[in-house]
């Protein structure tokens, strides 16, 4: 018994020592654990909930919470954390003594396969899309802000051309085309759909801060669901919505400065005086010119019309939601002062996006935008300033604007006179989409959506030109009042059915829609007032009042059906048919039917490629479809009368009418048949991805004006005649060049080339063969737009042989014209095609580098192989207009560019030379942006989820041989191009 007791005591002591030892080991291990906290964000700075955080070579891990934050314990400072999230590149971060981590995950190029994209009346996974659908990475709208979102589209999407044709405070005037031009007489602009509703207002009225995504439907198959509206491509713009979680407050702002760039060297007063006396003699100098020359006066009219511009924006928003309701409310103030004096654009937007689930099966919602847009002011006239005589006087002695800067030549007015014009130009609008969706309980996957849209837009313009303006002085005051109202409603009934079983996935969409658009305008012009005191509030006192009114109304109805089918996620089919009716066409041609078919093959999912580790995605796509263009004036099929005032037999004013347009009830749809062949690819674990598309379209029954005998008083009539074809290629590739734990470098390149060609314009010779329409410059086998004229061959020099040439009477210093046909005579037959009026290709290149919280990106845009006419290169000096300072030929200066400064140096045959064509190719460093997102360790202390600062520079440099304002501009006598520097911050609470 004693031995048993001793043994028990020994055992008990040993047990105690073992327990104490185990506890010590556990305690030491617990003491060795290191607690790590942090925040995971995407490249926009948005926090990411649900991200997997795992210790490398361990099963231990956690996930980020709703605010993107995490906390985890690691064994030591050598531990490595792995961050994973679907659609993003996996990232490994070494602890290395850090206790709080800020982790930024980049989306994987291969994640695009699972990305949900808007395709019109629905969404699809990108891997299931058979058509040519491209997306804009809208993160560029944040750190590369633009007043007008069209500017953000320039060079960013393959197949989408957004060329600037002028500059302004509103964001410039841009020409937007998807895959080039197909129509000659009708519009080539794409359809814009905002939150499911057709948007017909200006792009500048959309707040870029509100945009979540932009998709471009480029081919006939993807755009077919919009029927006649989608003939020129479709831009789908979707605004931001609230997300599950607590309310988030965002405040984003920026301030920027603008300055004019690329202003060409214009004539000084002394140079103008020299050239005028050389050409016309001393007697041609007027008293004003002589006085200015004697006193050393030289007026730079362009500089007088310019100023330093500025822009700023403030955006405040709140968003959030739960499982049943999501909401977003945002308000934006955007003010822009252009570089032209008196040029401004102010935008005030309020947005409300709400969706709420009622019960189990019903969801209702609204996406509504209220806007006020102020375009008041009449800017300086640069079309006049660029041509103004520099020896004229801009201001009177008291500093007021001189209404007769050149009293010796009354034709010219002061380019600054618009600064004295009183002008109010305000637009108020509401644009709303309201919907109700019912998930029908009796059939799984079946739903009905009632989609309604309404747009009301009122533009009120009040203008008064007083006695301190030229028009006001001549008319004793002039008042102009305009009211324009747009009223647009849309109703769509959409039936959707989605079903999956075994390896089969299919969805069906049925649509019936109706839309009506009314435009009403009332305009009054009054002249002759006692004084300027009451400005545009005294129209009843005017000596003469003229009024005009306009009323346009169009109706559209459409029915459509679309079937999407997928087998085993490998074989894809999209079949669409739409029937459209448009009130603007004739009684027998109002309706058109537009079918399309798209096929896809996900080759990379086949068994014979499953073992290829270097290939993530390979998909072939082929589509074919028919679309129609309705983009003509609503009453083109009807005859039209025009008023003609006259004095009646009683000597009182009367009104008569005469025909100014003939109607054609057979006028119908301009029809396009288009095909597209594409390849999507992703290689090396998504490090390289992209797409290549080749397309071909044939357009017939063009909406063209046919020349007819004027025996009835009308020389033209709109009919369906002629045909064109268009072909091209789109290419885009994205690569992740470097991917380290704290550093990454990615590149995005897009390239597109398009060429259109006229097949015929309805004219035939006596044998029935199609012939050119030279008067309109429409040539069979050539693009719609051409440079067609005589070919400049240089300048005749002393010692050249004139006898036997095509210009035997020429003298040294005259323009040499190329004898194109070699018949020894310069005639109209020597006119030829000069260069290409459309670019051979356009391209955009974006590089983005990220290091911890720093992000640097730069965007280069290139347009190559285009020639344009340039009015600044006019070699003829009239002695009345200034413009470009240029050197003329002399025996001592035998240049080969500009002829001698004399009347006979520019032959009448080469009046073309007034608008000499030049190479308009360019490479532009369009955007450079640097941003810094503060670490969460700092933002959490000030109760913020995100704080980001950024700087952005626009239009820093352009490499081109073009002489003038800008190779893209439609006129070289316009407001100059702008360079901008922007500073901003983005925050979330």
GROMACS .gro file of C-alpha atoms in nm, residues 436-847:
model
  412
  436UNK     CA    1  -4.065   4.705  -6.249
  437UNK     CA    2  -3.945   4.346  -6.277
  438UNK     CA    3  -4.156   4.046  -6.185
  439UNK     CA    4  -4.000   3.704  -6.146
  440UNK     CA    5  -4.297   3.489  -6.245
  441UNK     CA    6  -4.332   3.214  -5.984
  442UNK     CA    7  -4.513   2.956  -6.195
  443UNK     CA    8  -4.219   2.903  -6.434
  444UNK     CA    9  -3.867   2.900  -6.294
  445UNK     CA   10  -3.638   3.143  -6.473
  446UNK     CA   11  -3.920   3.342  -6.637
  447UNK     CA   12  -3.940   3.715  -6.566
  448UNK     CA   13  -4.117   4.020  -6.704
  449UNK     CA   14  -3.977   4.372  -6.695
  450UNK     CA   15  -4.164   4.691  -6.768
  451UNK     CA   16  -3.903   4.947  -6.863
  452UNK     CA   17  -4.004   5.310  -6.908
  453UNK     CA   18  -3.804   5.614  -6.997
  454UNK     CA   19  -3.886   5.982  -7.006
  455UNK     CA   20  -3.682   6.281  -7.114
  456UNK     CA   21  -3.782   6.643  -7.086
  457UNK     CA   22  -3.537   6.908  -7.196
  458UNK     CA   23  -3.589   7.283  -7.218
  459UNK     CA   24  -3.330   7.517  -7.361
  460UNK     CA   25  -3.389   7.890  -7.313
  461UNK     CA   26  -3.166   8.133  -7.504
  462UNK     CA   27  -3.180   8.510  -7.459
  463UNK     CA   28  -2.940   8.729  -7.657
  464UNK     CA   29  -2.918   9.107  -7.681
  465UNK     CA   30  -2.677   9.298  -7.903
  466UNK     CA   31  -2.671   9.660  -7.800
  467UNK     CA   32  -2.519   9.969  -7.951
  468UNK     CA   33  -2.177   9.855  -7.828
  469UNK     CA   34  -2.185   9.574  -8.087
  470UNK     CA   35  -2.176   9.596  -8.465
  471UNK     CA   36  -2.515   9.434  -8.526
  472UNK     CA   37  -2.676   9.629  -8.245
  473UNK     CA   38  -2.535   9.959  -8.369
  474UNK     CA   39  -2.655   9.896  -8.725
  475UNK     CA   40  -3.003   9.779  -8.614
  476UNK     CA   41  -3.049  10.011  -8.312
  477UNK     CA   42  -3.041   9.709  -8.086
  478UNK     CA   43  -3.119   9.346  -8.164
  479UNK     CA   44  -3.297   9.095  -7.939
  480UNK     CA   45  -3.315   8.721  -8.003
  481UNK     CA   46  -3.527   8.488  -7.791
  482UNK     CA   47  -3.534   8.111  -7.840
  483UNK     CA   48  -3.714   7.832  -7.656
  484UNK     CA   49  -3.648   7.471  -7.752
  485UNK     CA   50  -3.836   7.185  -7.589
  486UNK     CA   51  -3.777   6.812  -7.625
  487UNK     CA   52  -4.034   6.566  -7.493
  488UNK     CA   53  -3.944   6.197  -7.527
  489UNK     CA   54  -4.109   5.889  -7.381
  490UNK     CA   55  -4.026   5.520  -7.414
  491UNK     CA   56  -4.210   5.206  -7.301
  492UNK     CA   57  -4.055   4.859  -7.329
  493UNK     CA   58  -4.209   4.525  -7.237
  494UNK     CA   59  -3.933   4.269  -7.190
  495UNK     CA   60  -3.991   3.899  -7.129
  496UNK     CA   61  -3.686   3.696  -7.025
  497UNK     CA   62  -3.641   3.324  -6.969
  498UNK     CA   63  -3.320   3.164  -6.843
  499UNK     CA   64  -3.275   2.793  -6.794
  500UNK     CA   65  -2.986   2.552  -6.739
  501UNK     CA   66  -2.991   2.173  -6.729
  502UNK     CA   67  -2.712   1.923  -6.772
  503UNK     CA   68  -2.472   2.088  -7.018
  504UNK     CA   69  -2.734   2.310  -7.178
  505UNK     CA   70  -2.771   2.681  -7.098
  506UNK     CA   71  -3.009   2.904  -7.283
  507UNK     CA   72  -3.183   3.236  -7.240
  508UNK     CA   73  -3.459   3.401  -7.437
  509UNK     CA   74  -3.547   3.770  -7.455
  510UNK     CA   75  -3.868   3.901  -7.611
  511UNK     CA   76  -3.932   4.271  -7.657
  512UNK     CA   77  -4.210   4.506  -7.758
  513UNK     CA   78  -4.129   4.877  -7.744
  514UNK     CA   79  -4.282   5.209  -7.841
  515UNK     CA   80  -4.123   5.552  -7.841
  516UNK     CA   81  -4.232   5.905  -7.927
  517UNK     CA   82  -4.010   6.208  -7.955
  518UNK     CA   83  -4.130   6.567  -7.999
  519UNK     CA   84  -3.920   6.874  -8.060
  520UNK     CA   85  -4.085   7.218  -8.042
  521UNK     CA   86  -3.913   7.552  -8.083
  522UNK     CA   87  -4.032   7.914  -8.081
  523UNK     CA   88  -3.794   8.189  -8.184
  524UNK     CA   89  -3.830   8.565  -8.196
  525UNK     CA   90  -3.595   8.820  -8.351
  526UNK     CA   91  -3.664   9.186  -8.280
  527UNK     CA   92  -3.470   9.496  -8.392
  528UNK     CA   93  -3.498   9.871  -8.347
  529UNK     CA   94  -3.521   9.993  -7.986
  530UNK     CA   95  -3.516  10.333  -7.822
  531UNK     CA   96  -3.239  10.230  -7.581
  532UNK     CA   97  -3.044   9.929  -7.457
  533UNK     CA   98  -3.159   9.961  -7.097
  534UNK     CA   99  -3.424   9.687  -7.102
  535UNK     CA  100  -3.208   9.454  -7.315
  536UNK     CA  101  -3.412   9.144  -7.419
  537UNK     CA  102  -3.709   9.244  -7.201
  538UNK     CA  103  -3.846   9.502  -7.447
  539UNK     CA  104  -3.944   9.301  -7.754
  540UNK     CA  105  -4.289   9.458  -7.763
  541UNK     CA  106  -4.126   9.795  -7.829
  542UNK     CA  107  -3.926   9.680  -8.131
  543UNK     CA  108  -3.963   9.845  -8.471
  544UNK     CA  109  -3.955   9.507  -8.649
  545UNK     CA  110  -4.035   9.162  -8.510
  546UNK     CA  111  -3.976   8.833  -8.694
  547UNK     CA  112  -4.087   8.501  -8.549
  548UNK     CA  113  -4.025   8.141  -8.648
  549UNK     CA  114  -4.154   7.813  -8.510
  550UNK     CA  115  -4.071   7.447  -8.555
  551UNK     CA  116  -4.248   7.123  -8.467
  552UNK     CA  117  -4.103   6.774  -8.523
  553UNK     CA  118  -4.262   6.451  -8.406
  554UNK     CA  119  -4.143   6.096  -8.465
  555UNK     CA  120  -4.276   5.759  -8.354
  556UNK     CA  121  -4.099   5.424  -8.334
  557UNK     CA  122  -4.231   5.081  -8.252
  558UNK     CA  123  -4.032   4.762  -8.239
  559UNK     CA  124  -4.061   4.392  -8.167
  560UNK     CA  125  -3.757   4.174  -8.109
  561UNK     CA  126  -3.661   3.824  -8.003
  562UNK     CA  127  -3.319   3.693  -7.906
  563UNK     CA  128  -3.206   3.340  -7.820
  564UNK     CA  129  -2.873   3.266  -7.652
  565UNK     CA  130  -2.769   2.901  -7.631
  566UNK     CA  131  -2.459   2.736  -7.490
  567UNK     CA  132  -2.364   2.370  -7.481
  568UNK     CA  133  -2.105   2.263  -7.228
  569UNK     CA  134  -1.974   2.624  -7.224
  570UNK     CA  135  -1.802   2.538  -7.552
  571UNK     CA  136  -2.047   2.592  -7.835
  572UNK     CA  137  -2.236   2.921  -7.843
  573UNK     CA  138  -2.522   3.056  -8.050
  574UNK     CA  139  -2.698   3.393  -8.055
  575UNK     CA  140  -2.996   3.443  -8.287
  576UNK     CA  141  -3.179   3.775  -8.303
  577UNK     CA  142  -3.458   3.919  -8.512
  578UNK     CA  143  -3.614   4.263  -8.481
  579UNK     CA  144  -3.896   4.435  -8.665
  580UNK     CA  145  -3.891   4.815  -8.655
  581UNK     CA  146  -4.136   5.079  -8.764
  582UNK     CA  147  -4.045   5.445  -8.817
  583UNK     CA  148  -4.298   5.720  -8.884
  584UNK     CA  149  -4.054   5.914  -9.100
  585UNK     CA  150  -4.073   5.669  -9.389
  586UNK     CA  151  -4.340   5.623  -9.654
  587UNK     CA  152  -4.669   5.442  -9.600
  588UNK     CA  153  -4.545   5.124  -9.768
  589UNK     CA  154  -4.194   5.126  -9.627
  590UNK     CA  155  -4.236   5.214  -9.259
  591UNK     CA  156  -4.143   4.868  -9.134
  592UNK     CA  157  -3.824   4.669  -9.171
  593UNK     CA  158  -3.712   4.330  -9.043
  594UNK     CA  159  -3.351   4.285  -8.928
  595UNK     CA  160  -3.223   3.934  -8.841
  596UNK     CA  161  -2.876   3.829  -8.724
  597UNK     CA  162  -2.688   3.517  -8.620
  598UNK     CA  163  -2.378   3.476  -8.404
  599UNK     CA  164  -2.171   3.160  -8.340
  600UNK     CA  165  -1.891   3.099  -8.092
  601UNK     CA  166  -1.652   2.817  -8.006
  602UNK     CA  167  -1.454   2.811  -7.682
  603UNK     CA  168  -1.173   2.597  -7.819
  604UNK     CA  169  -0.966   2.620  -7.503
  605UNK     CA  170  -1.230   2.417  -7.317
  606UNK     CA  171  -1.192   2.121  -7.548
  607UNK     CA  172  -1.024   1.811  -7.406
  608UNK     CA  173  -0.740   1.822  -7.655
  609UNK     CA  174  -0.629   2.162  -7.512
  610UNK     CA  175  -0.687   2.102  -7.141
  611UNK     CA  176  -0.327   1.999  -7.082
  612UNK     CA  177  -0.189   2.318  -7.242
  613UNK     CA  178  -0.084   2.523  -6.939
  614UNK     CA  179   0.018   2.822  -7.150
  615UNK     CA  180  -0.331   2.872  -7.297
  616UNK     CA  181  -0.610   3.001  -7.074
  617UNK     CA  182  -0.861   3.106  -7.337
  618UNK     CA  183  -0.911   3.070  -7.709
  619UNK     CA  184  -1.250   3.149  -7.861
  620UNK     CA  185  -1.361   3.186  -8.222
  621UNK     CA  186  -1.656   3.409  -8.310
  622UNK     CA  187  -1.851   3.460  -8.632
  623UNK     CA  188  -2.158   3.679  -8.685
  624UNK     CA  189  -2.377   3.788  -8.973
  625UNK     CA  190  -2.669   4.026  -8.965
  626UNK     CA  191  -2.882   4.291  -9.124
  627UNK     CA  192  -2.953   4.640  -8.989
  628UNK     CA  193  -3.126   4.954  -9.111
  629UNK     CA  194  -3.052   5.324  -9.083
  630UNK     CA  195  -3.338   5.565  -9.018
  631UNK     CA  196  -3.125   5.873  -8.946
  632UNK     CA  197  -3.298   6.129  -9.169
  633UNK     CA  198  -3.530   6.420  -9.100
  634UNK     CA  199  -3.878   6.306  -8.991
  635UNK     CA  200  -4.071   6.455  -9.286
  636UNK     CA  201  -3.838   6.366  -9.571
  637UNK     CA  202  -4.104   6.159  -9.752
  638UNK     CA  203  -4.349   6.449  -9.764
  639UNK     CA  204  -4.353   6.750  -9.999
  640UNK     CA  205  -4.281   7.082  -9.833
  641UNK     CA  206  -4.394   7.438  -9.900
  642UNK     CA  207  -4.200   7.752  -9.819
  643UNK     CA  208  -4.347   8.092  -9.751
  644UNK     CA  209  -4.282   8.394  -9.974
  645UNK     CA  210  -4.404   8.734  -9.845
  646UNK     CA  211  -4.531   8.983 -10.107
  647UNK     CA  212  -4.752   9.290 -10.143
  648UNK     CA  213  -5.111   9.212 -10.238
  649UNK     CA  214  -5.336   9.405 -10.475
  650UNK     CA  215  -5.448   9.618 -10.181
  651UNK     CA  216  -5.084   9.711 -10.117
  652UNK     CA  217  -5.093   9.523  -9.789
  653UNK     CA  218  -4.840   9.251  -9.691
  654UNK     CA  219  -4.949   8.902  -9.790
  655UNK     CA  220  -4.797   8.554  -9.777
  656UNK     CA  221  -4.759   8.313 -10.065
  657UNK     CA  222  -4.629   7.957 -10.082
  658UNK     CA  223  -4.410   7.765 -10.322
  659UNK     CA  224  -4.273   7.409 -10.333
  660UNK     CA  225  -3.919   7.375 -10.204
  661UNK     CA  226  -3.910   6.998 -10.160
  662UNK     CA  227  -4.073   6.704 -10.336
  663UNK     CA  228  -4.193   6.401 -10.145
  664UNK     CA  229  -4.130   6.034 -10.218
  665UNK     CA  230  -4.365   5.791 -10.039
  666UNK     CA  231  -4.142   5.499 -10.139
  667UNK     CA  232  -3.850   5.629  -9.927
  668UNK     CA  233  -3.745   5.356  -9.684
  669UNK     CA  234  -3.465   5.197  -9.489
  670UNK     CA  235  -3.097   5.228  -9.570
  671UNK     CA  236  -2.989   4.866  -9.525
  672UNK     CA  237  -2.657   4.720  -9.410
  673UNK     CA  238  -2.550   4.355  -9.426
  674UNK     CA  239  -2.252   4.294  -9.200
  675UNK     CA  240  -2.027   4.005  -9.103
  676UNK     CA  241  -1.765   3.980  -8.829
  677UNK     CA  242  -1.496   3.719  -8.758
  678UNK     CA  243  -1.317   3.735  -8.425
  679UNK     CA  244  -1.068   3.557  -8.200
  680UNK     CA  245  -1.040   3.606  -7.822
  681UNK     CA  246  -0.728   3.480  -7.649
  682UNK     CA  247  -0.551   3.468  -7.312
  683UNK     CA  248  -0.203   3.323  -7.264
  684UNK     CA  249   0.052   3.253  -6.991
  685UNK     CA  250  -0.188   3.245  -6.698
  686UNK     CA  251  -0.366   3.554  -6.821
  687UNK     CA  252  -0.050   3.763  -6.849
  688UNK     CA  253  -0.136   3.828  -7.215
  689UNK     CA  254  -0.491   3.858  -7.345
  690UNK     CA  255  -0.675   4.027  -7.628
  691UNK     CA  256  -0.898   4.001  -7.931
  692UNK     CA  257  -0.877   4.036  -8.309
  693UNK     CA  258  -1.179   4.114  -8.527
  694UNK     CA  259  -1.220   4.142  -8.903
  695UNK     CA  260  -1.542   4.287  -9.038
  696UNK     CA  261  -1.710   4.353  -9.371
  697UNK     CA  262  -2.030   4.549  -9.433
  698UNK     CA  263  -2.232   4.621  -9.746
  699UNK     CA  264  -2.480   4.908  -9.735
  700UNK     CA  265  -2.747   4.955 -10.002
  701UNK     CA  266  -3.051   5.177 -10.066
  702UNK     CA  267  -2.859   5.479  -9.940
  703UNK     CA  268  -3.060   5.781  -9.829
  704UNK     CA  269  -2.923   6.023 -10.089
  705UNK     CA  270  -3.029   6.345 -10.257
  706UNK     CA  271  -3.079   6.278 -10.628
  707UNK     CA  272  -3.041   6.568 -10.870
  708UNK     CA  273  -3.353   6.618 -11.084
  709UNK     CA  274  -3.472   6.869 -11.342
  710UNK     CA  275  -3.560   7.200 -11.173
  711UNK     CA  276  -3.865   7.243 -11.397
  712UNK     CA  277  -4.086   7.220 -11.086
  713UNK     CA  278  -3.868   7.462 -10.890
  714UNK     CA  279  -3.691   7.184 -10.699
  715UNK     CA  280  -3.352   7.049 -10.804
  716UNK     CA  281  -3.313   6.760 -10.557
  717UNK     CA  282  -3.515   6.480 -10.400
  718UNK     CA  283  -3.421   6.229 -10.126
  719UNK     CA  284  -3.439   5.869 -10.249
  720UNK     CA  285  -3.298   5.521 -10.180
  721UNK     CA  286  -3.013   5.506 -10.430
  722UNK     CA  287  -2.653   5.395 -10.424
  723UNK     CA  288  -2.442   5.153 -10.223
  724UNK     CA  289  -2.120   5.145 -10.020
  725UNK     CA  290  -1.904   4.883  -9.855
  726UNK     CA  291  -1.678   4.900  -9.555
  727UNK     CA  292  -1.414   4.666  -9.416
  728UNK     CA  293  -1.154   4.675  -9.147
  729UNK     CA  294  -0.978   4.515  -8.853
  730UNK     CA  295  -0.981   4.578  -8.477
  731UNK     CA  296  -0.707   4.452  -8.251
  732UNK     CA  297  -0.649   4.486  -7.878
  733UNK     CA  298  -0.401   4.323  -7.642
  734UNK     CA  299  -0.340   4.359  -7.269
  735UNK     CA  300  -0.033   4.235  -7.088
  736UNK     CA  301   0.090   4.214  -6.731
  737UNK     CA  302   0.459   4.276  -6.789
  738UNK     CA  303   0.571   4.264  -6.426
  739UNK     CA  304   0.380   4.133  -6.126
  740UNK     CA  305   0.563   4.152  -5.791
  741UNK     CA  306   0.432   4.176  -5.438
  742UNK     CA  307   0.455   4.556  -5.429
  743UNK     CA  308   0.510   4.648  -5.793
  744UNK     CA  309   0.329   4.582  -6.120
  745UNK     CA  310   0.343   4.709  -6.476
  746UNK     CA  311   0.065   4.649  -6.729
  747UNK     CA  312   0.013   4.760  -7.088
  748UNK     CA  313  -0.299   4.798  -7.301
  749UNK     CA  314  -0.274   4.846  -7.677
  750UNK     CA  315  -0.556   4.884  -7.926
  751UNK     CA  316  -0.538   4.926  -8.302
  752UNK     CA  317  -0.805   4.970  -8.568
  753UNK     CA  318  -0.811   5.026  -8.940
  754UNK     CA  319  -1.118   5.088  -9.153
  755UNK     CA  320  -1.177   5.168  -9.519
  756UNK     CA  321  -1.507   5.251  -9.681
  757UNK     CA  322  -1.571   5.248 -10.055
  758UNK     CA  323  -1.847   5.378 -10.279
  759UNK     CA  324  -2.003   5.105 -10.493
  760UNK     CA  325  -2.243   5.335 -10.678
  761UNK     CA  326  -2.444   5.654 -10.630
  762UNK     CA  327  -2.729   5.574 -10.868
  763UNK     CA  328  -2.584   5.747 -11.175
  764UNK     CA  329  -2.539   5.551 -11.497
  765UNK     CA  330  -2.409   5.618 -11.845
  766UNK     CA  331  -2.592   5.541 -12.170
  767UNK     CA  332  -2.485   5.177 -12.145
  768UNK     CA  333  -2.622   5.138 -11.794
  769UNK     CA  334  -2.282   5.135 -11.623
  770UNK     CA  335  -2.246   5.311 -11.289
  771UNK     CA  336  -2.051   5.638 -11.310
  772UNK     CA  337  -1.902   5.893 -11.069
  773UNK     CA  338  -2.082   6.198 -10.930
  774UNK     CA  339  -1.793   6.443 -10.970
  775UNK     CA  340  -1.998   6.743 -10.857
  776UNK     CA  341  -2.046   6.588 -10.513
  777UNK     CA  342  -1.699   6.427 -10.518
  778UNK     CA  343  -1.844   6.076 -10.501
  779UNK     CA  344  -1.626   5.832 -10.693
  780UNK     CA  345  -1.685   5.462 -10.749
  781UNK     CA  346  -1.414   5.256 -10.580
  782UNK     CA  347  -1.302   5.548 -10.363
  783UNK     CA  348  -1.385   5.634  -9.999
  784UNK     CA  349  -1.685   5.855  -9.922
  785UNK     CA  350  -1.453   6.140  -9.821
  786UNK     CA  351  -1.166   6.218 -10.060
  787UNK     CA  352  -0.915   6.491 -10.129
  788UNK     CA  353  -0.971   6.551 -10.499
  789UNK     CA  354  -0.801   6.835 -10.682
  790UNK     CA  355  -0.502   6.941 -10.889
  791UNK     CA  356  -0.166   6.815 -10.769
  792UNK     CA  357   0.088   7.070 -10.655
  793UNK     CA  358   0.423   7.009 -10.825
  794UNK     CA  359   0.630   7.283 -10.666
  795UNK     CA  360   0.734   7.625 -10.800
  796UNK     CA  361   0.870   7.706 -11.144
  797UNK     CA  362   1.232   7.816 -11.104
  798UNK     CA  363   1.461   8.029 -11.318
  799UNK     CA  364   1.629   7.808 -11.576
  800UNK     CA  365   1.336   7.564 -11.602
  801UNK     CA  366   1.217   7.470 -11.952
  802UNK     CA  367   0.868   7.609 -12.010
  803UNK     CA  368   0.840   7.540 -12.382
  804UNK     CA  369   0.673   7.204 -12.440
  805UNK     CA  370   0.547   7.181 -12.084
  806UNK     CA  371   0.182   7.172 -11.979
  807UNK     CA  372   0.223   7.538 -11.874
  808UNK     CA  373   0.413   7.697 -12.165
  809UNK     CA  374   0.324   8.052 -12.054
  810UNK     CA  375   0.446   8.004 -11.698
  811UNK     CA  376   0.711   8.228 -11.547
  812UNK     CA  377   0.955   8.171 -11.260
  813UNK     CA  378   0.781   8.194 -10.925
  814UNK     CA  379   0.449   8.052 -11.043
  815UNK     CA  380   0.281   7.734 -10.916
  816UNK     CA  381   0.373   7.419 -11.107
  817UNK     CA  382   0.070   7.194 -11.165
  818UNK     CA  383   0.126   6.824 -11.228
  819UNK     CA  384   0.005   6.706 -11.568
  820UNK     CA  385  -0.149   6.388 -11.428
  821UNK     CA  386  -0.282   6.243 -11.753
  822UNK     CA  387   0.024   6.350 -11.954
  823UNK     CA  388  -0.169   6.514 -12.239
  824UNK     CA  389   0.043   6.829 -12.225
  825UNK     CA  390  -0.246   7.050 -12.110
  826UNK     CA  391  -0.361   7.144 -11.760
  827UNK     CA  392  -0.735   7.082 -11.747
  828UNK     CA  393  -1.001   6.937 -11.517
  829UNK     CA  394  -0.888   6.594 -11.630
  830UNK     CA  395  -0.569   6.647 -11.428
  831UNK     CA  396  -0.753   6.651 -11.096
  832UNK     CA  397  -0.663   6.349 -10.888
  833UNK     CA  398  -0.688   6.192 -10.544
  834UNK     CA  399  -0.442   6.335 -10.294
  835UNK     CA  400  -0.354   6.115 -10.002
  836UNK     CA  401  -0.628   5.964  -9.787
  837UNK     CA  402  -0.903   6.165  -9.621
  838UNK     CA  403  -0.954   5.885  -9.366
  839UNK     CA  404  -0.674   5.750  -9.143
  840UNK     CA  405  -0.501   5.430  -9.243
  841UNK     CA  406  -0.510   5.334  -8.877
  842UNK     CA  407  -0.566   5.472  -8.529
  843UNK     CA  408  -0.407   5.333  -8.212
  844UNK     CA  409  -0.395   5.388  -7.839
  845UNK     CA  410  -0.134   5.274  -7.587
  846UNK     CA  411  -0.173   5.285  -7.209
  847UNK     CA  412   0.097   5.189  -6.959
   0.00000   0.00000   0.00000
